[in-house]
PDB file of C-alpha atoms in Angstrom:
ATOM      1  CA  ALA W  51     107.064 107.271  96.239  1.00  0.00           C
ATOM      2  CA  THR W  52     109.719 104.559  97.507  1.00  0.00           C
ATOM      3  CA  ASN W  53     112.136 103.732 100.172  1.00  0.00           C
ATOM      4  CA  LEU W  54     114.647 101.636  97.558  1.00  0.00           C
ATOM      5  CA  PRO W  55     118.043 101.290  98.765  1.00  0.00           C
ATOM      6  CA  THR W  56     120.106 104.187  97.101  1.00  0.00           C
ATOM      7  CA  GLN W  57     123.126 102.108  95.029  1.00  0.00           C
ATOM      8  CA  LEU W  58     126.510 103.325  95.930  1.00  0.00           C
ATOM      9  CA  THR W  59     128.375 101.933  92.597  1.00  0.00           C
ATOM     10  CA  ASN W  60     127.223 101.797  88.523  1.00  0.00           C
ATOM     11  CA  PHE W  61     125.121  99.054  87.413  1.00  0.00           C
ATOM     12  CA  ILE W  62     127.037  97.306  85.240  1.00  0.00           C
ATOM     13  CA  GLY W  63     125.491  93.928  83.008  1.00  0.00           C
ATOM     14  CA  ARG W  64     122.188  91.789  83.289  1.00  0.00           C
ATOM     15  CA  GLU W  65     120.607  94.476  80.973  1.00  0.00           C
ATOM     16  CA  SER W  66     118.653  92.085  78.884  1.00  0.00           C
ATOM     17  CA  ASP W  67     117.525  90.732  83.034  1.00  0.00           C
ATOM     18  CA  LEU W  68     116.580  94.202  83.538  1.00  0.00           C
ATOM     19  CA  ALA W  69     114.277  93.701  80.684  1.00  0.00           C
ATOM     20  CA  GLU W  70     112.409  90.639  81.307  1.00  0.00           C
ATOM     21  CA  ILE W  71     112.474  91.268  84.862  1.00  0.00           C
ATOM     22  CA  ALA W  72     110.194  94.389  83.914  1.00  0.00           C
ATOM     23  CA  ARG W  73     108.265  92.374  81.520  1.00  0.00           C
ATOM     24  CA  LEU W  74     107.834  89.595  83.714  1.00  0.00           C
ATOM     25  CA  VAL W  75     106.643  92.333  86.694  1.00  0.00           C
ATOM     26  CA  GLY W  76     104.181  94.267  83.954  1.00  0.00           C
ATOM     27  CA  ASP W  77     102.283  90.684  82.829  1.00  0.00           C
ATOM     28  CA  HIS W  78     102.833  88.225  85.927  1.00  0.00           C
ATOM     29  CA  ARG W  79     101.486  89.417  90.171  1.00  0.00           C
ATOM     30  CA  LEU W  80     104.488  87.677  91.470  1.00  0.00           C
ATOM     31  CA  VAL W  81     108.021  87.401  89.944  1.00  0.00           C
ATOM     32  CA  THR W  82     111.040  85.347  92.315  1.00  0.00           C
ATOM     33  CA  LEU W  83     114.085  85.555  91.189  1.00  0.00           C
ATOM     34  CA  CYS W  84     116.366  82.709  92.453  1.00  0.00           C
ATOM     35  CA  GLY W  85     120.031  81.973  92.825  1.00  0.00           C
ATOM     36  CA  VAL W  86     122.652  80.808  94.926  1.00  0.00           C
ATOM     37  CA  GLY W  87     123.754  83.574  97.786  1.00  0.00           C
ATOM     38  CA  GLY W  88     125.671  86.055  96.532  1.00  0.00           C
ATOM     39  CA  CYS W  89     124.696  85.580  92.747  1.00  0.00           C
ATOM     40  CA  GLY W  90     123.102  89.829  92.789  1.00  0.00           C
ATOM     41  CA  LYS W  91     119.385  89.085  93.266  1.00  0.00           C
ATOM     42  CA  THR W  92     119.143  91.928  95.393  1.00  0.00           C
ATOM     43  CA  ARG W  93     121.110  94.239  93.534  1.00  0.00           C
ATOM     44  CA  VAL W  94     119.291  93.320  89.957  1.00  0.00           C
ATOM     45  CA  ALA W  95     115.679  93.455  91.960  1.00  0.00           C
ATOM     46  CA  ILE W  96     116.516  97.076  93.091  1.00  0.00           C
ATOM     47  CA  GLU W  97     117.589  97.939  89.512  1.00  0.00           C
ATOM     48  CA  ALA W  98     114.588  96.368  88.319  1.00  0.00           C
ATOM     49  CA  ALA W  99     112.511  97.641  90.575  1.00  0.00           C
ATOM     50  CA  ALA W 100     113.739 101.023  90.148  1.00  0.00           C
ATOM     51  CA  HIS W 101     113.378 101.053  86.514  1.00  0.00           C
ATOM     52  CA  VAL W 102     109.191 100.431  86.789  1.00  0.00           C
ATOM     53  CA  LEU W 103     108.763 103.016  89.116  1.00  0.00           C
ATOM     54  CA  LYS W 104     106.796 105.038  87.332  1.00  0.00           C
ATOM     55  CA  GLY W 105     104.168 102.596  86.887  1.00  0.00           C
ATOM     56  CA  PHE W 106     103.365 101.957  90.387  1.00  0.00           C
ATOM     57  CA  PRO W 107     101.265 105.328  91.345  1.00  0.00           C
ATOM     58  CA  ASP W 108     101.180 104.288  94.500  1.00  0.00           C
ATOM     59  CA  GLY W 109     105.144 103.354  95.178  1.00  0.00           C
ATOM     60  CA  VAL W 110     107.745 100.492  95.367  1.00  0.00           C
ATOM     61  CA  TRP W 111     108.611  98.981  98.638  1.00  0.00           C
ATOM     62  CA  PHE W 112     111.591  97.688  99.410  1.00  0.00           C
ATOM     63  CA  VAL W 113     111.305  95.407 102.225  1.00  0.00           C
ATOM     64  CA  ASP W 114     114.874  93.468 103.648  1.00  0.00           C
ATOM     65  CA  PHE W 115     113.759  89.891 105.694  1.00  0.00           C
ATOM     66  CA  ALA W 116     118.174  89.363 105.997  1.00  0.00           C
ATOM     67  CA  ALA W 117     117.448  90.670 109.650  1.00  0.00           C
ATOM     68  CA  THR W 118     114.036  89.232 110.429  1.00  0.00           C
ATOM     69  CA  SER W 119     115.032  86.172 112.454  1.00  0.00           C
ATOM     70  CA  ASP W 120     111.188  85.573 113.809  1.00  0.00           C
ATOM     71  CA  PRO W 121     108.685  84.717 110.554  1.00  0.00           C
ATOM     72  CA  ALA W 122     106.086  85.441 113.076  1.00  0.00           C
ATOM     73  CA  LEU W 123     107.701  88.996 112.470  1.00  0.00           C
ATOM     74  CA  VAL W 124     107.839  89.161 108.458  1.00  0.00           C
ATOM     75  CA  PRO W 125     103.939  90.808 108.453  1.00  0.00           C
ATOM     76  CA  SER W 126     105.461  93.617 110.808  1.00  0.00           C
ATOM     77  CA  ALA W 127     108.566  94.030 108.473  1.00  0.00           C
ATOM     78  CA  VAL W 128     106.310  94.934 105.480  1.00  0.00           C
ATOM     79  CA  ALA W 129     103.704  96.628 107.377  1.00  0.00           C
ATOM     80  CA  MET W 130     106.903  98.946 108.572  1.00  0.00           C
ATOM     81  CA  ALA W 131     108.298  99.465 105.223  1.00  0.00           C
ATOM     82  CA  LEU W 132     104.549 100.536 104.409  1.00  0.00           C
ATOM     83  CA  GLY W 133     104.083 103.021 107.284  1.00  0.00           C
ATOM     84  CA  VAL W 134     101.385 100.944 108.443  1.00  0.00           C
ATOM     85  CA  ARG W 135     100.671 100.717 111.839  1.00  0.00           C
ATOM     86  CA  GLU W 136      99.042  98.164 113.922  1.00  0.00           C
ATOM     87  CA  THR W 137      96.278  98.688 115.867  1.00  0.00           C
ATOM     88  CA  ALA W 138      95.032  96.592 118.953  1.00  0.00           C
ATOM     89  CA  ASP W 139      91.564  95.749 117.821  1.00  0.00           C
ATOM     90  CA  ARG W 140      93.006  93.966 114.657  1.00  0.00           C
ATOM     91  CA  PRO W 141      95.330  92.068 113.239  1.00  0.00           C
ATOM     92  CA  LEU W 142      97.720  93.373 112.109  1.00  0.00           C
ATOM     93  CA  LEU W 143      97.636  90.941 108.933  1.00  0.00           C
ATOM     94  CA  ALA W 144      94.010  92.907 108.474  1.00  0.00           C
ATOM     95  CA  THR W 145      95.028  95.942 108.192  1.00  0.00           C
ATOM     96  CA  LEU W 146      97.619  95.444 106.099  1.00  0.00           C
ATOM     97  CA  LEU W 147      96.120  93.941 103.691  1.00  0.00           C
ATOM     98  CA  GLU W 148      93.410  96.373 103.789  1.00  0.00           C
ATOM     99  CA  ALA W 149      96.360  98.997 103.360  1.00  0.00           C
ATOM    100  CA  LEU W 150      97.356  97.328 100.447  1.00  0.00           C
ATOM    101  CA  ALA W 151      93.689  96.245  98.837  1.00  0.00           C
ATOM    102  CA  LEU W 152      93.508  99.775  96.686  1.00  0.00           C
ATOM    103  CA  ARG W 153      96.943 100.423  95.918  1.00  0.00           C
ATOM    104  CA  ARG W 154      98.613 100.000  92.412  1.00  0.00           C
ATOM    105  CA  THR W 155     101.810  99.015  94.334  1.00  0.00           C
ATOM    106  CA  LEU W 156     104.696  96.918  93.960  1.00  0.00           C
ATOM    107  CA  LEU W 157     106.648  94.883  97.143  1.00  0.00           C
ATOM    108  CA  VAL W 158     110.168  94.063  96.192  1.00  0.00           C
ATOM    109  CA  LEU W 159     110.397  90.916  99.501  1.00  0.00           C
ATOM    110  CA  ASP W 160     114.338  90.177  99.698  1.00  0.00           C
ATOM    111  CA  THR W 161     116.145  87.426 100.921  1.00  0.00           C
ATOM    112  CA  CYS W 162     112.817  85.113 101.747  1.00  0.00           C
ATOM    113  CA  GLU W 163     115.043  82.090 102.333  1.00  0.00           C
ATOM    114  CA  HIS W 164     114.737  82.408 106.151  1.00  0.00           C
ATOM    115  CA  VAL W 165     111.320  82.558 106.383  1.00  0.00           C
ATOM    116  CA  ILE W 166     109.944  81.053 103.014  1.00  0.00           C
ATOM    117  CA  GLU W 167     106.963  79.698 104.981  1.00  0.00           C
ATOM    118  CA  ALA W 168     105.716  82.793 106.385  1.00  0.00           C
ATOM    119  CA  ALA W 169     106.704  85.147 103.401  1.00  0.00           C
ATOM    120  CA  ALA W 170     105.031  82.551 100.970  1.00  0.00           C
ATOM    121  CA  ARG W 171     101.967  82.692 103.553  1.00  0.00           C
ATOM    122  CA  LEU W 172     102.362  86.489 103.429  1.00  0.00           C
ATOM    123  CA  VAL W 173     102.198  86.630  99.435  1.00  0.00           C
ATOM    124  CA  ASP W 174      99.494  84.669  99.302  1.00  0.00           C
ATOM    125  CA  ALA W 175      97.420  86.726 101.343  1.00  0.00           C
ATOM    126  CA  ILE W 176      98.485  89.658  99.780  1.00  0.00           C
ATOM    127  CA  LEU W 177      97.615  88.232  96.045  1.00  0.00           C
ATOM    128  CA  ARG W 178      94.567  87.234  97.028  1.00  0.00           C
ATOM    129  CA  ALA W 179      93.374  90.375  98.620  1.00  0.00           C
ATOM    130  CA  CYS W 180      95.142  93.046  96.854  1.00  0.00           C
ATOM    131  CA  PRO W 181      94.231  93.086  93.286  1.00  0.00           C
ATOM    132  CA  ASP W 182      96.624  95.695  92.092  1.00  0.00           C
ATOM    133  CA  ALA W 183      99.781  94.631  94.552  1.00  0.00           C
ATOM    134  CA  ARG W 184     102.505  92.840  92.789  1.00  0.00           C
ATOM    135  CA  ILE W 185     105.605  91.400  94.461  1.00  0.00           C
ATOM    136  CA  LEU W 186     109.370  90.916  93.186  1.00  0.00           C
ATOM    137  CA  ALA W 187     110.460  88.524  95.622  1.00  0.00           C
ATOM    138  CA  THR W 188     114.202  87.412  96.068  1.00  0.00           C
ATOM    139  CA  SER W 189     115.042  83.758  97.642  1.00  0.00           C
ATOM    140  CA  ARG W 190     117.251  80.895  97.437  1.00  0.00           C
ATOM    141  CA  GLU W 191     114.328  79.048  96.670  1.00  0.00           C
ATOM    142  CA  PRO W 192     111.062  79.548  94.915  1.00  0.00           C
ATOM    143  CA  LEU W 193     107.852  80.968  97.394  1.00  0.00           C
ATOM    144  CA  GLU W 194     105.677  77.717  95.774  1.00  0.00           C
ATOM    145  CA  VAL W 195     102.390  80.207  95.939  1.00  0.00           C
ATOM    146  CA  PRO W 196     100.473  79.929  92.730  1.00  0.00           C
ATOM    147  CA  GLY W 197     101.009  82.251  89.954  1.00  0.00           C
ATOM    148  CA  GLU W 198     105.066  82.360  90.632  1.00  0.00           C
ATOM    149  CA  ILE W 199     106.796  82.864  88.062  1.00  0.00           C
ATOM    150  CA  VAL W 200     110.573  81.987  89.265  1.00  0.00           C
ATOM    151  CA  LEU W 201     113.664  83.736  87.253  1.00  0.00           C
ATOM    152  CA  ARG W 202     117.289  82.068  87.291  1.00  0.00           C
ATOM    153  CA  VAL W 203     119.779  84.609  88.325  1.00  0.00           C
ATOM    154  CA  PRO W 204     123.622  82.929  87.540  1.00  0.00           C
ATOM    155  CA  PRO W 205     126.397  84.415  89.217  1.00  0.00           C
ATOM    156  CA  LEU W 206     127.657  87.497  87.674  1.00  0.00           C
ATOM    157  CA  LEU W 207     130.893  86.014  85.967  1.00  0.00           C
ATOM    158  CA  SER W 208     133.868  88.823  87.218  1.00  0.00           C
ATOM    159  CA  LEU W 209     136.780  89.734  84.641  1.00  0.00           C
ATOM    160  CA  ILE W 210     139.892  89.765  86.450  1.00  0.00           C
ATOM    161  CA  HIS W 211     142.727  91.759  84.289  1.00  0.00           C
ATOM    162  CA  ILE W 212     146.371  91.294  84.766  1.00  0.00           C
TER     163      ILE W 212
END
């Protein structure tokens, strides 16, 4: 089970990065890919998540925060990706944590930088309440959550043939 975006082009280069990310996601519950805008963090995260998909029987779920302008909507974006419905008698965060509590899943949280504080609070809550959940985040800066492993993603240099 996954909602990872389908890629329309071949993935070239960064094979060693994919192996390193897969190892880190296996060893740590929170891995954040950091780098400048446009360096390829999202593409690397999607490729890495696709490579480890079999290790997560409850799925790998992609959440893109690029269109989330209100930090208060961060939990809603994750809930929507997971198909978790809000109920009138319970806070959404509690419902989301309950839904994730028994799942062995990987959440790919993309473009966290503009909702960094809200994303960090949600990630911290998930890591504390959901022992089998793992998170691969992309951001221009670290989330600063305890246990976070930061992997810097340098720009991929293009070769120009004349």
